[in-house]
Coordinates of N, CA, C and O in Angstrom, one line a residue:
M288 N 0.8 -1.2 0.0 CA 0.0 0.0 0.0 C 0.9 1.2 0.0 O 1.9 1.3 0.7
I289 N 0.5 2.2 -0.8 CA 1.2 3.5 -0.8 C 0.3 4.6 -0.3 O -0.9 4.7 -0.7
T290 N 0.8 5.3 0.7 CA 0.0 6.4 1.2 C 0.7 7.8 0.9 O 1.9 7.8 0.8
Y291 N -0.2 8.8 0.8 CA 0.3 10.1 0.5 C -0.3 11.1 1.6 O -1.5 11.1 1.8
N292 N 0.6 11.8 2.3 CA 0.2 12.7 3.3 C 1.0 14.0 3.1 O 2.1 14.0 2.5
S293 N 0.5 15.1 3.8 CA 1.2 16.4 3.7 C 1.2 17.0 5.1 O 0.3 16.8 5.9
E294 N 2.3 17.8 5.3 CA 2.4 18.5 6.6 C 3.0 19.9 6.3 O 4.0 20.0 5.6
N295 N 2.3 20.9 6.7 CA 2.7 22.3 6.5 C 2.7 22.8 5.0 O 3.2 23.8 4.7
V296 N 2.1 22.0 4.1 CA 2.0 22.3 2.7 C 0.7 21.7 2.2 O 0.2 20.7 2.7
A297 N 0.3 22.3 1.1 CA -0.9 21.7 0.4 C -0.4 20.4 -0.3 O 0.7 20.3 -0.8
M298 N -1.3 19.4 -0.3 CA -1.0 18.2 -1.0 C -0.8 18.5 -2.5 O -1.5 19.2 -3.1
P299 N 0.3 18.0 -3.1 CA 0.6 18.3 -4.5 C -0.5 17.7 -5.4 O -1.1 16.7 -5.0
A300 N -0.7 18.3 -6.5 CA -1.7 17.9 -7.5 C -1.2 16.7 -8.3 O -1.0 16.8 -9.5
I301 N -1.1 15.5 -7.6 CA -0.7 14.3 -8.3 C -1.9 13.4 -8.4 O -2.8 13.5 -7.6
K302 N -2.0 12.7 -9.5 CA -3.1 11.7 -9.6 C -2.6 10.4 -8.9 O -1.8 9.7 -9.3
R303 N -3.2 10.3 -7.7 CA -2.7 9.2 -6.8 C -2.8 7.8 -7.4 O -1.9 7.0 -7.3
R304 N -3.9 7.5 -8.0 CA -4.1 6.2 -8.6 C -3.0 5.9 -9.7 O -2.4 4.9 -9.7
D305 N -2.9 6.9 -10.6 CA -1.9 6.8 -11.7 C -0.5 6.7 -11.1 O 0.4 5.9 -11.6
T306 N -0.2 7.6 -10.1 CA 1.2 7.6 -9.5 C 1.5 6.3 -8.8 O 2.6 5.7 -9.0
T307 N 0.5 5.8 -8.1 CA 0.7 4.5 -7.4 C 1.0 3.4 -8.4 O 1.9 2.5 -8.3
A308 N 0.2 3.3 -9.5 CA 0.4 2.3 -10.6 C 1.8 2.4 -11.2 O 2.5 1.4 -11.4
W309 N 2.2 3.7 -11.4 CA 3.5 3.9 -12.0 C 4.6 3.4 -11.1 O 5.6 2.7 -11.5
I310 N 4.5 3.8 -9.8 CA 5.5 3.3 -8.8 C 5.6 1.8 -8.8 O 6.7 1.2 -8.7
R311 N 4.4 1.2 -8.8 CA 4.4 -0.3 -8.8 C 5.1 -0.9 -10.0 O 5.9 -1.9 -9.9
R312 N 4.9 -0.3 -11.2 CA 5.5 -0.8 -12.4 C 7.0 -0.6 -12.3 O 7.8 -1.5 -12.7
V313 N 7.5 0.5 -11.8 CA 8.9 0.7 -11.7 C 9.5 -0.3 -10.7 O 10.5 -0.9 -11.0
A314 N 8.9 -0.5 -9.6 CA 9.4 -1.5 -8.6 C 9.4 -2.8 -9.2 O 10.4 -3.6 -9.1
Q315 N 8.4 -3.2 -10.0 CA 8.3 -4.5 -10.6 C 9.5 -4.7 -11.6 O 10.0 -5.8 -11.8
S316 N 9.9 -3.6 -12.3 CA 10.9 -3.7 -13.3 C 12.3 -4.0 -12.6 O 13.2 -4.5 -13.3
Y317 N 12.4 -3.9 -11.3 CA 13.5 -4.2 -10.5 C 13.3 -5.5 -9.7 O 14.1 -5.9 -8.8
G318 N 12.2 -6.2 -10.0 CA 11.9 -7.5 -9.3 C 11.5 -7.3 -7.9 O 11.6 -8.2 -7.1
K319 N 10.9 -6.1 -7.6 CA 10.4 -5.8 -6.3 C 8.9 -5.6 -6.3 O 8.3 -5.4 -7.3
R320 N 8.3 -5.7 -5.1 CA 6.9 -5.4 -4.9 C 6.7 -4.4 -3.8 O 7.6 -4.3 -2.9
I321 N 5.7 -3.7 -3.9 CA 5.4 -2.6 -2.9 C 4.7 -3.3 -1.7 O 3.7 -4.0 -1.8
G322 N 5.3 -3.0 -0.5 CA 4.7 -3.4 0.7 C 4.0 -2.1 1.3 O 2.9 -1.7 0.8
E323 N 4.6 -1.5 2.3 CA 4.1 -0.3 2.9 C 5.0 0.8 2.6 O 6.1 0.9 3.2
V324 N 4.6 1.8 1.8 CA 5.4 2.9 1.4 C 4.6 4.2 1.7 O 3.4 4.3 1.3
G325 N 5.1 5.1 2.5 CA 4.4 6.3 2.9 C 5.2 7.5 2.4 O 6.4 7.6 2.7
Y326 N 4.5 8.4 1.7 CA 5.1 9.7 1.3 C 4.6 10.7 2.2 O 3.4 10.8 2.5
L327 N 5.5 11.6 2.7 CA 5.1 12.8 3.4 C 5.7 14.0 2.7 O 6.9 14.1 2.5
F328 N 4.7 14.8 2.1 CA 5.1 16.0 1.5 C 5.1 17.2 2.5 O 4.2 17.3 3.3
C329 N 6.2 17.9 2.5 CA 6.4 18.9 3.6 C 7.1 20.2 3.0 O 7.4 20.3 1.8
N330 N 7.5 21.1 3.9 CA 8.2 22.3 3.5 C 9.7 22.1 3.9 O 10.0 21.1 4.5
D331 N 10.5 23.1 3.6 CA 11.9 23.0 3.9 C 12.2 22.9 5.4 O 13.1 22.2 5.8
E332 N 11.4 23.7 6.2 CA 11.6 23.6 7.6 C 11.4 22.2 8.2 O 12.2 21.8 9.0
K333 N 10.4 21.5 7.7 CA 10.1 20.2 8.3 C 11.2 19.2 7.8 O 11.7 18.4 8.6
I334 N 11.7 19.3 6.5 CA 12.7 18.3 6.1 C 14.0 18.6 6.8 O 14.8 17.7 7.1
L335 N 14.3 19.9 7.1 CA 15.5 20.2 7.8 C 15.4 19.6 9.2 O 16.4 19.0 9.7
E336 N 14.3 19.7 9.9 CA 14.1 19.1 11.2 C 14.3 17.6 11.1 O 15.0 17.0 12.0
V337 N 13.7 16.9 10.2 CA 13.9 15.5 10.0 C 15.4 15.1 9.7 O 15.9 14.2 10.3
N338 N 16.0 15.9 8.9 CA 17.4 15.7 8.5 C 18.3 15.8 9.8 O 19.2 15.0 10.0
R339 N 18.0 16.8 10.6 CA 18.8 17.0 11.8 C 18.6 15.9 12.8 O 19.5 15.3 13.4
E340 N 17.3 15.6 13.0 CA 16.9 14.6 14.1 C 17.3 13.2 13.8 O 17.8 12.5 14.7
Y341 N 17.1 12.7 12.6 CA 17.3 11.3 12.3 C 18.7 11.0 11.6 O 19.1 9.9 11.7
L342 N 19.2 12.0 10.9 CA 20.4 11.7 10.1 C 21.6 12.6 10.6 O 22.8 12.3 10.2
G343 N 21.4 13.6 11.5 CA 22.5 14.4 12.0 C 23.0 15.3 10.9 O 24.1 15.8 11.1
H344 N 22.2 15.6 9.9 CA 22.6 16.5 8.8 C 22.0 17.9 9.0 O 20.8 17.9 9.3
D345 N 22.7 18.9 8.8 CA 22.2 20.3 9.0 C 22.1 21.0 7.7 O 22.7 22.0 7.4
Y346 N 21.2 20.4 6.8 CA 21.0 21.1 5.5 C 19.7 20.7 4.9 O 19.1 19.6 5.3
Y347 N 19.2 21.5 4.0 CA 18.0 21.2 3.3 C 18.2 20.1 2.2 O 19.3 20.0 1.7
T348 N 17.2 19.4 1.8 CA 17.3 18.4 0.8 C 15.9 18.2 0.2 O 14.9 18.7 0.7
D349 N 15.9 17.6 -1.0 CA 14.6 17.4 -1.6 C 13.9 16.2 -1.1 O 12.7 16.1 -1.0
I350 N 14.6 15.1 -0.7 CA 14.0 13.9 -0.2 C 14.9 13.2 0.8 O 16.1 13.2 0.6
I351 N 14.3 12.6 1.7 CA 14.9 11.7 2.7 C 14.2 10.4 2.6 O 12.9 10.3 2.7
T352 N 14.9 9.3 2.4 CA 14.3 7.9 2.3 C 14.7 7.1 3.5 O 15.9 6.9 3.8
F353 N 13.7 6.6 4.2 CA 13.9 5.7 5.3 C 13.5 4.3 4.8 O 12.3 4.1 4.4
D354 N 14.4 3.4 4.7 CA 14.3 2.1 4.1 C 14.0 1.0 5.2 O 14.9 0.8 6.0
Y355 N 12.8 0.4 5.1 CA 12.5 -0.7 6.0 C 12.2 -2.0 5.2 O 11.5 -2.9 5.7
S356 N 12.7 -2.0 4.0 CA 12.4 -3.2 3.1 C 12.9 -4.5 3.6 O 13.9 -4.5 4.4
E357 N 12.2 -5.5 3.2 CA 12.6 -6.9 3.6 C 12.6 -7.7 2.4 O 11.5 -7.9 1.7
G358 N 13.7 -8.3 2.0 CA 13.7 -9.1 0.8 C 13.3 -8.3 -0.5 O 13.8 -7.2 -0.7
D359 N 12.4 -8.8 -1.2 CA 11.9 -8.2 -2.4 C 10.7 -7.3 -2.2 O 10.1 -6.8 -3.1
T360 N 10.3 -7.1 -0.9 CA 9.2 -6.2 -0.6 C 9.7 -4.8 -0.1 O 10.5 -4.8 0.9
L361 N 9.3 -3.8 -0.8 CA 9.7 -2.4 -0.5 C 8.8 -1.9 0.6 O 7.6 -1.8 0.4
N362 N 9.5 -1.4 1.6 CA 8.8 -0.7 2.7 C 9.6 0.5 3.1 O 10.9 0.4 3.2
G363 N 9.0 1.6 3.3 CA 9.8 2.8 3.6 C 8.9 4.0 3.8 O 7.7 4.1 3.4
D364 N 9.5 5.0 4.4 CA 8.9 6.4 4.5 C 9.8 7.3 3.7 O 11.0 7.3 3.8
L365 N 9.1 8.1 2.9 CA 9.8 9.1 2.0 C 9.3 10.5 2.3 O 8.1 10.7 2.2
V366 N 10.2 11.3 2.8 CA 9.9 12.7 3.1 C 10.4 13.6 2.0 O 11.6 13.6 1.7
I367 N 9.4 14.4 1.4 CA 9.8 15.2 0.3 C 9.5 16.7 0.6 O 8.3 17.0 1.0
S368 N 10.5 17.5 0.4 CA 10.3 19.0 0.6 C 9.8 19.6 -0.7 O 10.6 19.6 -1.7
L369 N 8.6 20.0 -0.8 CA 8.0 20.6 -2.0 C 8.7 22.0 -2.3 O 8.8 22.4 -3.4
D370 N 9.2 22.6 -1.2 CA 10.0 23.9 -1.4 C 11.2 23.6 -2.2 O 11.5 24.3 -3.2
T371 N 12.0 22.6 -1.8 CA 13.2 22.3 -2.5 C 12.9 21.7 -3.9 O 13.7 22.0 -4.9
V372 N 11.9 20.9 -4.1 CA 11.5 20.4 -5.4 C 11.3 21.6 -6.3 O 11.7 21.6 -7.5
R373 N 10.5 22.6 -5.8 CA 10.3 23.8 -6.7 C 11.6 24.6 -7.0 O 11.8 24.9 -8.1
S374 N 12.4 24.7 -6.0 CA 13.7 25.4 -6.2 C 14.6 24.7 -7.3 O 15.2 25.3 -8.1
N375 N 14.6 23.3 -7.1 CA 15.4 22.5 -8.1 C 14.8 22.6 -9.5 O 15.5 22.6 -10.5
A376 N 13.5 22.6 -9.6 CA 12.8 22.7 -10.9 C 13.3 24.0 -11.6 O 13.7 24.0 -12.8
D377 N 13.3 25.1 -10.8 CA 13.7 26.4 -11.4 C 15.2 26.3 -11.7 O 15.6 26.8 -12.8
L378 N 16.0 25.8 -10.8 CA 17.5 25.7 -11.0 C 17.8 24.9 -12.2 O 18.7 25.3 -13.0
F379 N 17.2 23.8 -12.5 CA 17.5 22.9 -13.6 C 16.7 23.2 -14.8 O 16.8 22.5 -15.8
G380 N 15.8 24.2 -14.7 CA 15.0 24.5 -15.9 C 14.0 23.4 -16.3 O 13.7 23.2 -17.5
R381 N 13.5 22.7 -15.3 CA 12.5 21.7 -15.6 C 11.1 22.1 -15.1 O 11.0 22.8 -14.1
P382 N 10.1 21.5 -15.7 CA 8.7 21.8 -15.1 C 8.6 21.2 -13.7 O 9.2 20.2 -13.4
Y383 N 7.9 21.9 -12.9 CA 7.7 21.5 -11.5 C 7.2 20.0 -11.4 O 7.7 19.2 -10.6
E384 N 6.2 19.7 -12.2 CA 5.6 18.4 -12.2 C 6.6 17.3 -12.5 O 6.6 16.2 -11.9
E385 N 7.5 17.6 -13.5 CA 8.5 16.6 -13.8 C 9.5 16.4 -12.7 O 9.9 15.3 -12.3
E386 N 9.9 17.5 -12.1 CA 10.8 17.4 -10.9 C 10.2 16.7 -9.8 O 10.9 15.9 -9.1
L387 N 8.9 16.9 -9.5 CA 8.2 16.2 -8.4 C 8.2 14.7 -8.7 O 8.5 13.9 -7.8
H388 N 7.9 14.3 -9.9 CA 7.9 12.9 -10.3 C 9.3 12.3 -10.2 O 9.4 11.2 -9.7
R389 N 10.3 13.1 -10.6 CA 11.7 12.6 -10.4 C 12.0 12.3 -9.0 O 12.6 11.2 -8.7
V390 N 11.6 13.2 -8.1 CA 11.9 13.0 -6.7 C 11.1 11.8 -6.1 O 11.6 11.0 -5.3
I391 N 9.8 11.7 -6.5 CA 8.9 10.6 -6.0 C 9.6 9.3 -6.4 O 9.6 8.4 -5.5
I392 N 10.1 9.2 -7.6 CA 10.6 7.9 -8.0 C 12.0 7.7 -7.5 O 12.5 6.5 -7.3
H393 N 12.7 8.8 -7.2 CA 14.1 8.7 -6.7 C 14.1 7.9 -5.4 O 14.9 7.0 -5.2
G394 N 13.1 8.2 -4.5 CA 13.0 7.4 -3.3 C 12.8 5.9 -3.5 O 13.3 5.1 -2.8
I395 N 11.9 5.6 -4.4 CA 11.6 4.2 -4.7 C 12.9 3.5 -5.3 O 13.2 2.4 -4.9
L396 N 13.6 4.2 -6.1 CA 14.9 3.6 -6.7 C 15.9 3.4 -5.5 O 16.6 2.4 -5.6
H397 N 15.9 4.2 -4.5 CA 16.7 4.0 -3.4 C 16.3 2.7 -2.7 O 17.1 1.8 -2.3
L398 N 15.0 2.5 -2.5 CA 14.4 1.3 -1.9 C 14.8 0.1 -2.7 O 14.9 -1.0 -2.2
C399 N 14.9 0.2 -4.0 CA 15.2 -0.9 -4.9 C 16.7 -1.2 -4.9 O 17.2 -2.1 -5.5
G400 N 17.5 -0.4 -4.2 CA 18.9 -0.6 -4.0 C 19.9 0.2 -4.8 O 21.1 0.0 -4.9
I401 N 19.3 1.3 -5.5 CA 20.2 2.2 -6.3 C 20.7 3.3 -5.4 O 19.8 4.0 -4.8
N402 N 22.0 3.5 -5.4 CA 22.5 4.6 -4.5 C 23.0 5.7 -5.4 O 23.1 5.6 -6.6
D403 N 23.3 6.8 -4.8 CA 23.8 8.0 -5.6 C 24.9 8.8 -4.9 O 25.1 9.9 -5.2
K404 N 25.6 8.2 -3.9 CA 26.6 9.0 -3.2 C 28.0 8.6 -3.6 O 28.9 9.4 -3.5
G405 N 28.2 7.4 -4.0 CA 29.6 6.9 -4.4 C 30.0 7.3 -5.8 O 29.2 7.8 -6.6
P406 N 31.3 7.0 -6.1 CA 31.8 7.3 -7.5 C 30.9 6.6 -8.6 O 30.7 5.4 -8.5
G407 N 30.4 7.4 -9.5 CA 29.6 6.9 -10.6 C 28.2 6.5 -10.3 O 27.4 6.3 -11.2
E408 N 27.8 6.6 -9.0 CA 26.5 6.2 -8.7 C 25.4 7.2 -9.1 O 24.3 6.9 -9.4
R409 N 25.8 8.5 -9.0 CA 24.8 9.6 -9.4 C 24.4 9.4 -10.8 O 23.2 9.5 -11.1
E410 N 25.3 9.0 -11.7 CA 25.0 8.8 -13.1 C 24.0 7.7 -13.3 O 23.1 7.7 -14.1
L411 N 24.3 6.6 -12.5 CA 23.4 5.4 -12.6 C 22.0 5.8 -12.1 O 21.0 5.4 -12.7
M412 N 21.9 6.6 -11.0 CA 20.6 7.0 -10.5 C 19.9 7.9 -11.5 O 18.7 7.7 -11.7
E413 N 20.6 8.8 -12.1 CA 19.9 9.7 -13.1 C 19.4 8.9 -14.2 O 18.3 9.2 -14.7
A414 N 20.2 7.9 -14.7 CA 19.7 7.1 -15.8 C 18.5 6.3 -15.4 O 17.5 6.2 -16.2
A415 N 18.4 5.8 -14.2 CA 17.3 5.1 -13.7 C 16.1 6.0 -13.6 O 14.9 5.6 -13.9
E416 N 16.3 7.2 -13.1 CA 15.2 8.2 -13.0 C 14.6 8.5 -14.4 O 13.4 8.5 -14.6
N417 N 15.5 8.7 -15.3 CA 15.1 9.1 -16.7 C 14.3 8.0 -17.3 O 13.3 8.2 -18.0
R418 N 14.7 6.7 -17.1 CA 14.0 5.6 -17.6 C 12.6 5.5 -17.0 O 11.6 5.3 -17.7
A419 N 12.5 5.7 -15.7 CA 11.2 5.7 -15.0 C 10.3 6.8 -15.5 O 9.1 6.6 -15.6
L420 N 10.9 8.0 -15.7 CA 10.1 9.1 -16.1 C 9.5 8.9 -17.5 O 8.4 9.5 -17.8
E421 N 10.1 8.1 -18.3 CA 9.6 7.8 -19.6 C 8.2 7.1 -19.6 O 7.4 7.1 -20.5
S422 N 8.0 6.4 -18.4 CA 6.8 5.6 -18.3 C 5.7 6.2 -17.4 O 4.8 5.5 -17.0
V423 N 5.9 7.5 -17.0 CA 4.9 8.1 -16.1 C 3.5 8.1 -16.7 O 3.4 8.4 -17.9

């Protein structure tokens, strides 16, 4: 089950049924199935609070992924700052909706085992994001 909630921001105008089906398709393409995945859309202040409290990081980010997956079943909480998504859309010259979908699937790709911090990993993540965005 995938849930969508918001705190301190309006819920983004995503088509939940279509988004959920898309997320499931992407997960299946990696041999995974969706268990319990929760999205929390928030503002920069909330994601900074989460980043400080749970990760010890003192900076803003677009998404934080908490992975509770077991085997091939994806479970996790994904916290997304809509403020940072909007800033990044402007920075990279992308439509807001595209950037939002990129971040939504970014967290799922992390749950599928794709990382983006080590050498060459960012390029692999971006390629996976781009493939996923083709099927939105």
